Amino acid sequence: MNDANTTVGSTVYHQIKHDIIFGELAPGAKLKLNALKERYAASLSTLRETLNRLASEGFVDAPAQRGFFVRDVSPEDLSEIAGLRILLECHALELSLANGDTEWESNLVAAHHKLSRMEKKMLLGDKSSKETWKRYDWEFHLATIQACRSQNLLDLHSIIYDKYLRYQNLVLTHRGEIASQEHADLLDAAIFRDADRAKDLLKKHIIGGLAHTSDAMDWKMVDTYA
Amino acid sequence: MNDANTTVGSTVYHQIKHDIIFGELAPGAKLKLNALKERYAASLSTLRETLNRLASEGFVDAPAQRGFFVRDVSPEDLSEIAGLRILLECHALELSLANGDTEWESNLVAAHHKLSRMEKKMLLGDKSSKETWKRYDWEFHLATIQACRSQNLLDLHSIIYDKYLRYQNLVLTHRGEIASQEHADLLDAAIFRDADRAKDLLKKHIIGGLAHTSDAMDWKMVDTYA
DNA sequence: ACTTCAGGTAAATTCGAAAATAACATATAT
DNA sequence: ATATATGTTATTTTCGAATTTACCTGAAGT
């Protein structure tokens, strides 16, 4: 994230990952090397490196000698992902609230302000900047847990967050107004260092998103995340 | 894990991962492609696929255009890894105890029996089968959480467990007798479905291993995992 | 003495082609 | 008609070579 990686491999990695998360490469789709070669203008070896990386992160399936597929979606998987996001993000949130300094606080307020502005724009019907909005949403949630002092935890969370995001992107509608209020409440609890309230709000926020997605997909969920 | 992958890539992947976890490739070591090519009898491209996979799992560092390095170790990283193992494995344990059926129970008892036999052998001074012992230890802990009904959780846990194991393998001594008793107690709590006791025992088991490792490394730890 | 720049060497990155394997269609036998 | 065998095509896997980039050494300048 930090270095301006100009290598072909790194560029292709971010492109394909983006296309999977934003649904431009559909769940279950076969990823034929020669087709990808044209689409992303990279050689077979470079593409294979990329797909192996995405496979170990769980965005791609790589059955032996059968090529590569976009990881399929399912109600069970969504439920697991939501459960893991609750587990990891709540834990990180608690640590972050215990450790965050003033610098962390001001970054958090700034991230929320950016997100809040974007949410108002979206509520007025501006559908043009969906991806920017999703990025601000990510930056806000990241800002809350940034002070957790565990890079390993942040790395794990980042992958789970992206998987959760892919499910959200599969459905066309959003729960804008509700989510916006939940973000504001979460910011408030975080600034006041009320870990229990913040964790509870976050959990409800995630479950709310899960319910919205599974409803739109017409999936009946069994609540095993708890 | 399930398919008998006979491809060169898959073989090399398991070999290099093993060599990192068991310290045969030292922390921080430069992984020169040409040297690896001889050692593992594979081509550059195949090795790069493997190293990219290991990089995204966090066993290898891959700074842009600077090649590959075995991920370095540090007290902070060990502390984070232990904290994450506690978080993930305790959570999975709770779910598993809630969901496990008789089949799960009998697999767990069997796994503990195998481990227990091996531990007795090790206590008598048989140092020959350290790797087998470590595998049985892994299989026992996996058996406890196997019924958690979340493949995503098991996948995440597997990576963290291996990272924790690498630290254990860096030190020469083990806390055989104590760990053996802790395994027996954990089995007991699991069979009796006492989730709180099982989680508490597991947490102490992991922290005990952490303390043993950090002592042997002469590292002063700050307890941030909690 | 310290920094900056250039040249040469070693290494990583990227590519296209060769080999191995799977997928498919057709034909033959039960 | 179904199942098995066979040959053909498409795709993946693997490799070695070409390109690009970083690293090291020593000279020139401040």
XYZ file of C-alpha atoms (C1' of nucleotides) in Angstrom:
512
model
C 0.000 0.000 0.000
C 2.851 2.368 0.786
C 5.252 1.978 -2.133
C 4.339 3.178 -5.595
C 4.886 -0.235 -7.106
C 5.427 0.212 -10.777
C 6.091 -3.433 -11.652
C 3.742 -5.115 -14.081
C 3.012 -7.849 -11.570
C 1.905 -5.437 -8.874
C -0.267 -3.442 -11.274
C -2.027 -6.530 -12.578
C -2.495 -7.805 -9.032
C -4.365 -4.687 -7.978
C -6.403 -4.630 -11.193
C -7.588 -8.220 -10.965
C -8.275 -7.958 -7.242
C -10.301 -4.816 -7.892
C -12.225 -6.471 -10.709
C -13.097 -9.423 -8.487
C -14.175 -7.266 -5.538
C -16.255 -4.966 -7.720
C -17.895 -7.826 -9.582
C -16.395 -7.147 -12.993
C -15.065 -10.673 -12.844
C -18.143 -12.649 -11.826
C -18.123 -15.209 -8.999
C -17.322 -18.678 -10.335
C -16.005 -17.362 -13.652
C -13.226 -19.298 -15.321
C -10.040 -17.275 -15.597
C -8.426 -18.436 -18.813
C -4.810 -17.391 -18.984
C -4.887 -16.399 -22.645
C -7.985 -14.268 -22.191
C -6.467 -12.541 -19.158
C -3.293 -12.000 -21.123
C -5.166 -9.794 -23.581
C -7.306 -8.063 -20.990
C -4.476 -7.137 -18.622
C -1.578 -7.004 -21.097
C 0.765 -9.246 -19.143
C 2.559 -12.502 -19.797
C 1.420 -15.934 -18.632
C 4.060 -16.158 -15.900
C 3.191 -12.753 -14.483
C -0.492 -13.605 -14.493
C 0.179 -16.895 -12.766
C 2.115 -15.115 -10.038
C -0.812 -12.786 -9.514
C -3.404 -15.558 -9.509
C -1.382 -17.586 -7.028
C -1.307 -14.604 -4.683
C -5.045 -14.084 -5.033
C -5.583 -17.810 -4.526
C -3.786 -17.814 -1.189
C -5.853 -14.806 -0.121
C -9.000 -16.681 -1.096
C -10.239 -14.498 -3.960
C -9.397 -17.158 -6.522
C -9.691 -20.946 -6.593
C -6.845 -22.928 -8.109
C -7.724 -26.631 -8.381
C -4.654 -28.589 -9.409
C -4.049 -28.555 -13.141
C -7.519 -27.196 -13.855
C -6.638 -23.529 -14.019
C -8.075 -20.622 -12.054
C -11.607 -19.532 -11.137
C -13.036 -16.524 -9.348
C -13.986 -17.759 -5.876
C -17.685 -18.530 -5.834
C -20.142 -16.946 -3.410
C -22.611 -18.639 -1.076
C -24.801 -17.806 1.929
C -22.547 -19.904 4.178
C -19.447 -18.077 3.024
C -21.051 -14.682 3.531
C -22.083 -15.689 7.032
C -18.537 -16.829 7.835
C -17.007 -13.653 6.427
C -19.357 -11.446 8.434
C -18.585 -13.451 11.578
C -14.857 -13.049 11.036
C -15.165 -9.353 10.347
C -16.995 -8.947 13.644
C -14.379 -10.991 15.479
C -11.326 -9.259 14.006
C -12.616 -5.709 13.773
C -14.172 -5.654 17.255
C -10.971 -7.026 18.745
C -8.865 -4.485 16.872
C -11.270 -1.742 17.871
C -10.882 -2.553 21.538
C -7.091 -2.504 21.286
C -7.173 0.672 19.253
C -9.390 2.501 21.709
C -7.021 1.505 24.484
C -3.921 2.661 22.654
C -4.932 5.505 20.331
C -3.295 8.885 20.881
C -4.373 12.354 19.773
C -2.835 11.866 16.355
C -5.023 8.759 15.903
C -8.093 10.662 17.068
C -7.621 13.478 14.598
C -7.042 11.061 11.717
C -10.259 9.314 12.688
C -12.242 12.532 12.785
C -10.815 13.498 9.394
C -11.667 10.118 7.875
C -15.216 10.362 9.186
C -15.609 13.864 7.822
C -14.592 12.739 4.338
C -16.942 9.768 4.517
C -19.779 11.871 5.890
C -19.497 14.392 3.073
C -19.574 11.599 0.519
C -22.575 9.963 2.188
C -24.546 13.209 1.898
C -23.715 13.361 -1.786
C -24.827 9.762 -2.257
C -28.103 10.389 -0.429
C -28.872 13.175 -2.891
C -28.765 10.602 -5.641
C -25.229 11.008 -6.950
C -24.379 7.470 -8.034
C -21.298 8.520 -9.958
C -18.711 7.995 -7.254
C -19.608 4.631 -5.777
C -16.028 3.434 -5.731
C -14.767 6.561 -4.005
C -17.492 6.173 -1.422
C -16.490 2.562 -0.793
C -12.902 3.669 -0.391
C -13.860 6.316 2.173
C -15.941 3.742 4.025
C -12.877 1.496 4.129
C -10.625 4.357 5.246
C -12.989 5.246 8.085
C -13.204 1.721 9.443
C -9.454 1.353 9.062
C -8.932 4.615 10.947
C -10.902 3.291 13.915
C -8.618 0.272 14.339
C -5.373 1.833 13.116
C -3.995 2.189 16.655
C -4.403 -1.497 17.565
C -0.629 -2.044 17.385
C -0.835 -5.319 15.514
C 0.174 -5.290 11.871
C -0.745 -8.978 11.627
C -4.256 -8.185 12.802
C -4.593 -5.302 10.344
C -3.402 -7.542 7.486
C -5.908 -10.270 8.300
C -8.680 -7.728 8.703
C -7.907 -6.118 5.373
C -8.474 -9.375 3.504
C -11.701 -10.175 5.332
C -12.960 -6.639 4.791
C -12.416 -6.946 1.043
C -14.284 -10.243 0.956
C -17.186 -8.672 2.816
C -17.089 -5.747 0.398
C -17.364 -8.039 -2.601
C -20.681 -9.338 -1.296
C -21.927 -5.800 -0.765
C -20.994 -4.944 -4.335
C -23.021 -7.870 -5.655
C -26.253 -6.104 -4.749
C -27.331 -2.844 -6.326
C -29.022 -1.112 -3.403
C -27.467 0.383 -0.271
C -28.717 1.262 3.159
C -27.289 4.758 3.006
C -29.098 6.688 5.688
C -28.901 3.972 8.329
C -25.239 3.215 7.731
C -24.449 6.914 7.823
C -25.976 7.270 11.283
C -24.174 4.129 12.462
C -20.864 5.600 11.341
C -21.574 8.780 13.274
C -22.451 6.811 16.408
C -19.353 4.676 16.057
C -17.167 7.754 15.751
C -18.749 9.168 18.879
C -18.207 5.998 20.918
C -14.614 5.758 19.668
C -13.734 9.327 20.616
C -15.243 8.772 24.056
C -13.232 5.543 24.342
C -16.341 3.572 25.166
C -15.081 0.212 23.925
C -18.168 -1.803 24.813
C -20.532 0.596 23.090
C -18.248 0.928 20.076
C -17.979 -2.854 19.697
C -21.721 -3.261 20.014
C -22.374 -0.580 17.405
C -19.827 -2.088 15.058
C -21.311 -5.553 15.415
C -24.775 -4.234 14.627
C -23.365 -2.265 11.700
C -21.828 -5.405 10.205
C -24.870 -7.573 10.864
C -27.026 -4.854 9.328
C -24.984 -4.948 6.152
C -25.089 -8.725 6.143
C -28.883 -8.722 6.476
C -29.264 -6.181 3.705
C -27.059 -8.171 1.343
C -28.616 -11.534 2.076
C -32.118 -10.084 1.712
C -31.267 -8.613 -1.672
C -29.806 -11.949 -2.741
C -32.910 -13.759 -1.490
C -30.775 -15.884 0.800
C -32.137 -17.311 4.025
C -29.380 -17.088 6.584
C -28.752 -19.147 9.678
C -27.224 -16.917 12.337
C -24.116 -18.817 13.315
C -21.744 -15.860 13.606
C -22.969 -14.597 17.008
C -4.565 -30.112 1.881
C -6.943 -32.665 0.392
C -5.693 -33.295 -3.132
C -2.486 -35.196 -3.760
C -1.016 -32.349 -5.783
C 1.721 -33.733 -7.930
C 2.600 -30.517 -9.744
C 6.095 -29.128 -9.333
C 4.699 -25.859 -8.064
C 2.728 -27.475 -5.284
C 5.639 -29.662 -4.206
C 8.034 -26.727 -4.037
C 5.455 -24.684 -2.151
C 5.187 -27.256 0.622
C 8.955 -27.761 0.738
C 9.823 -24.079 1.076
C 7.030 -23.439 3.560
C 8.272 -26.378 5.630
C 11.847 -25.153 5.478
C 10.798 -21.713 6.689
C 8.640 -23.031 9.526
C 11.302 -25.481 10.697
C 14.075 -22.905 10.508
C 16.052 -24.509 7.700
C 15.647 -21.210 5.899
C 16.668 -18.701 8.566
C 14.598 -15.617 9.394
C 15.687 -12.648 7.319
C 17.635 -14.792 4.835
C 17.808 -13.602 1.254
C 16.105 -16.010 -1.121
C 18.089 -15.764 -4.330
C 16.175 -17.230 -7.218
C 19.175 -18.933 -8.794
C 20.192 -20.557 -5.526
C 16.644 -21.781 -4.898
C 16.540 -23.096 -8.432
C 19.320 -25.534 -7.626
C 18.074 -26.388 -4.142
C 14.496 -27.130 -5.157
C 15.015 -28.137 -8.791
C 12.402 -25.819 -10.256
C 12.400 -22.978 -12.770
C 12.412 -19.279 -11.971
C 8.762 -18.797 -12.858
C 7.624 -21.707 -10.718
C 9.681 -20.446 -7.804
C 8.272 -16.969 -8.198
C 4.724 -18.354 -8.089
C 5.564 -20.144 -4.877
C 7.272 -17.154 -3.286
C 4.362 -14.896 -4.187
C 1.994 -17.269 -2.439
C 4.191 -17.416 0.634
C 4.507 -13.634 0.542
C 0.770 -13.130 0.691
C 0.600 -15.563 3.612
C 3.311 -13.581 5.367
C 6.106 -16.162 5.456
C 8.137 -14.247 2.889
C 8.799 -10.565 2.283
C 8.801 -9.323 -1.284
C 9.919 -5.696 -1.482
C 9.384 -4.395 -4.989
C 12.186 -5.288 -7.364
C 14.453 -6.340 -4.505
C 13.679 -10.032 -4.549
C 12.474 -12.250 -1.723
C 13.452 -12.678 1.944
C 12.352 -15.036 4.669
C 10.087 -12.959 6.925
C 12.110 -11.757 9.884
C 11.183 -12.466 13.500
C 10.740 -10.014 16.362
C 9.277 -9.902 19.875
C 6.468 -7.667 18.659
C 5.557 -10.056 15.870
C 5.570 -13.041 18.216
C 3.313 -11.175 20.594
C 0.905 -10.326 17.783
C 0.877 -13.885 16.484
C 0.165 -15.303 19.934
C -2.624 -12.776 20.413
C -4.202 -13.725 17.115
C -3.907 -17.422 17.821
C -5.742 -16.874 21.094
C -8.431 -14.815 19.378
C -9.027 -17.174 16.453
C -8.584 -20.511 18.175
C -10.674 -19.618 21.224
C -13.460 -18.363 18.998
C -13.315 -21.471 16.842
C -13.207 -23.622 19.960
C -16.394 -22.079 21.288
C -18.202 -22.655 17.986
C -16.827 -26.166 17.733
C -17.944 -27.128 21.224
C -21.405 -25.827 20.401
C -21.659 -27.747 17.141
C -19.525 -30.872 17.458
C -21.256 -34.213 17.100
C -20.171 -37.686 18.208
C -18.064 -38.156 15.105
C -16.154 -34.993 16.031
C -15.732 -36.197 19.606
C -14.247 -39.519 18.596
C -11.857 -37.887 16.138
C -10.744 -35.576 18.926
C -10.149 -38.436 21.353
C -8.195 -40.279 18.675
C -6.067 -37.243 17.898
C -5.299 -36.755 21.568
C -4.361 -40.397 21.982
C -1.850 -40.191 19.148
C -0.399 -36.990 20.565
C -0.293 -38.373 24.084
C 1.641 -41.460 22.996
C 4.135 -39.294 21.172
C 4.526 -36.982 24.168
C 5.428 -39.943 26.384
C 8.060 -40.989 23.871
C 9.467 -37.475 23.774
C 9.611 -37.256 27.589
C 11.743 -40.397 27.596
C 14.285 -38.510 25.557
C 13.448 -39.618 22.034
C 14.344 -36.544 20.014
C 14.208 -38.356 16.695
C 10.644 -37.597 15.769
C 10.269 -33.930 16.544
C 8.471 -33.199 13.290
C 5.973 -36.001 13.767
C 5.310 -34.740 17.272
C 4.689 -31.232 15.966
C 2.301 -32.645 13.386
C 0.338 -34.530 16.059
C 0.215 -31.386 18.162
C -1.223 -29.559 15.160
C -3.703 -32.348 14.453
C -4.926 -32.306 18.043
C -5.518 -28.578 18.130
C -7.155 -28.751 14.718
C -9.408 -31.575 15.934
C -10.688 -29.402 18.779
C -11.884 -26.659 16.428
C -12.781 -28.833 13.430
C -16.521 -28.591 14.112
C -16.626 -24.781 14.107
C -18.408 -24.753 10.726
C -16.327 -21.963 9.251
C -13.813 -22.889 6.583
C -12.679 -19.275 6.432
C -11.893 -19.355 10.135
C -9.995 -22.640 9.818
C -7.972 -21.243 6.918
C -6.993 -18.114 8.834
C -6.161 -20.147 11.910
C -3.980 -22.527 9.953
C -1.701 -19.714 8.787
C -1.434 -18.144 12.233
C -0.739 -21.530 13.802
C 2.146 -22.124 11.394
C 3.601 -18.720 12.207
C 3.401 -19.478 15.914
C 5.015 -22.861 15.257
C 7.962 -21.246 13.495
C 8.772 -19.310 16.648
C 8.557 -22.471 18.731
C 10.961 -24.183 16.361
C 13.499 -21.392 16.760
C 14.233 -22.491 20.310
C 15.736 -25.862 21.137
C 13.976 -26.691 24.403
C 10.331 -27.654 24.955
C 7.991 -27.593 27.908
C 6.955 -31.181 27.373
C 5.439 -32.240 30.690
C 3.451 -29.066 31.239
C 2.106 -28.910 27.695
C 1.160 -32.576 27.892
C -0.970 -31.976 30.983
C -2.534 -28.914 29.371
C -3.533 -30.984 26.350
C -5.173 -33.559 28.602
C -7.081 -30.860 30.480
C -8.181 -29.232 27.242
C -9.456 -32.553 25.924
C -11.411 -33.047 29.121
C -13.015 -29.611 28.988
C -13.859 -30.082 25.301
C -15.547 -33.438 25.814
C -17.560 -31.969 28.694
C -18.468 -29.021 26.422
C -17.280 -26.564 29.027
C -16.509 -23.730 26.605
C -15.357 -21.204 29.191
C -12.946 -23.620 30.853
C -11.682 -24.873 27.491
C -11.041 -21.331 26.257
C -9.285 -20.414 29.474
C -7.067 -23.500 29.302
C -6.269 -22.859 25.669
C -5.370 -19.240 26.331
C -3.021 -20.264 29.141
C -1.557 -22.985 26.916
C -0.739 -20.462 24.196
C 0.584 -17.839 26.607
C 2.695 -20.548 28.257
C 4.282 -21.408 24.925
C 4.798 -17.736 24.185
C 6.528 -17.202 27.547
C 8.745 -20.226 27.021
C 9.799 -19.087 23.571
C 10.418 -15.462 24.511
C 12.413 -16.514 27.593
C 14.608 -18.795 25.501
C 15.136 -15.983 23.011
C 15.941 -13.567 25.846
C 13.152 -11.281 24.723
C 11.353 -9.007 27.165
C 7.705 -9.031 26.175
C 5.028 -6.418 26.739
C 1.720 -8.186 27.268
C -0.513 -6.499 24.743
C -2.374 -9.577 23.541
C -4.787 -9.975 26.473
C 36.773 13.069 4.579
C 32.247 13.024 2.586
C 29.096 13.095 -1.113
C 27.799 12.403 -6.085
C 28.080 10.285 -10.293
C 29.323 6.690 -13.661
C 30.426 1.950 -15.134
C 30.104 -2.844 -14.600
C 28.068 -6.891 -12.465
C 24.595 -9.512 -10.311
C 19.958 -10.157 -9.620
C 14.974 -9.731 -10.382
C 11.360 -9.207 -13.687
C 9.080 -10.271 -17.834
C 8.316 -12.691 -21.916
C 7.184 -16.316 -25.550
C 7.875 -20.991 -26.643
C 8.005 -26.132 -25.399
C 6.084 -29.896 -22.720
C 2.412 -31.991 -20.068
C -2.211 -32.421 -18.982
C -7.146 -31.974 -19.289
C -11.408 -31.288 -22.078
C -13.967 -32.433 -25.900
C -15.878 -34.821 -29.843
C -16.214 -38.923 -32.496
C -16.356 -43.613 -33.217
C -16.676 -48.453 -31.617
C -18.343 -52.134 -28.727
C -21.468 -54.193 -25.351
C -28.977 -46.724 -25.944
C -25.243 -46.518 -22.809
C -20.651 -47.006 -21.952
C -15.827 -47.270 -23.255
C -12.003 -46.236 -26.188
C -9.446 -43.040 -29.266
C -7.798 -39.127 -31.348
C -7.963 -34.004 -31.566
C -8.021 -29.520 -29.636
C -7.608 -26.269 -25.958
C -5.428 -25.023 -21.691
C -2.347 -25.291 -18.148
C 2.231 -25.976 -16.453
C 7.049 -25.513 -16.896
C 11.166 -23.847 -18.751
C 15.187 -20.992 -20.584
C 16.241 -16.715 -22.636
C 15.791 -11.491 -23.084
C 15.017 -7.365 -20.696
C 15.038 -4.323 -16.948
C 16.412 -2.901 -12.513
C 19.169 -2.773 -8.384
C 23.679 -3.176 -6.182
C 28.573 -2.583 -5.704
C 32.969 -0.348 -6.713
C 35.824 3.307 -7.700
C 36.709 7.910 -9.532
C 35.704 12.910 -9.564
C 34.228 16.849 -7.280
C 32.947 19.652 -3.070
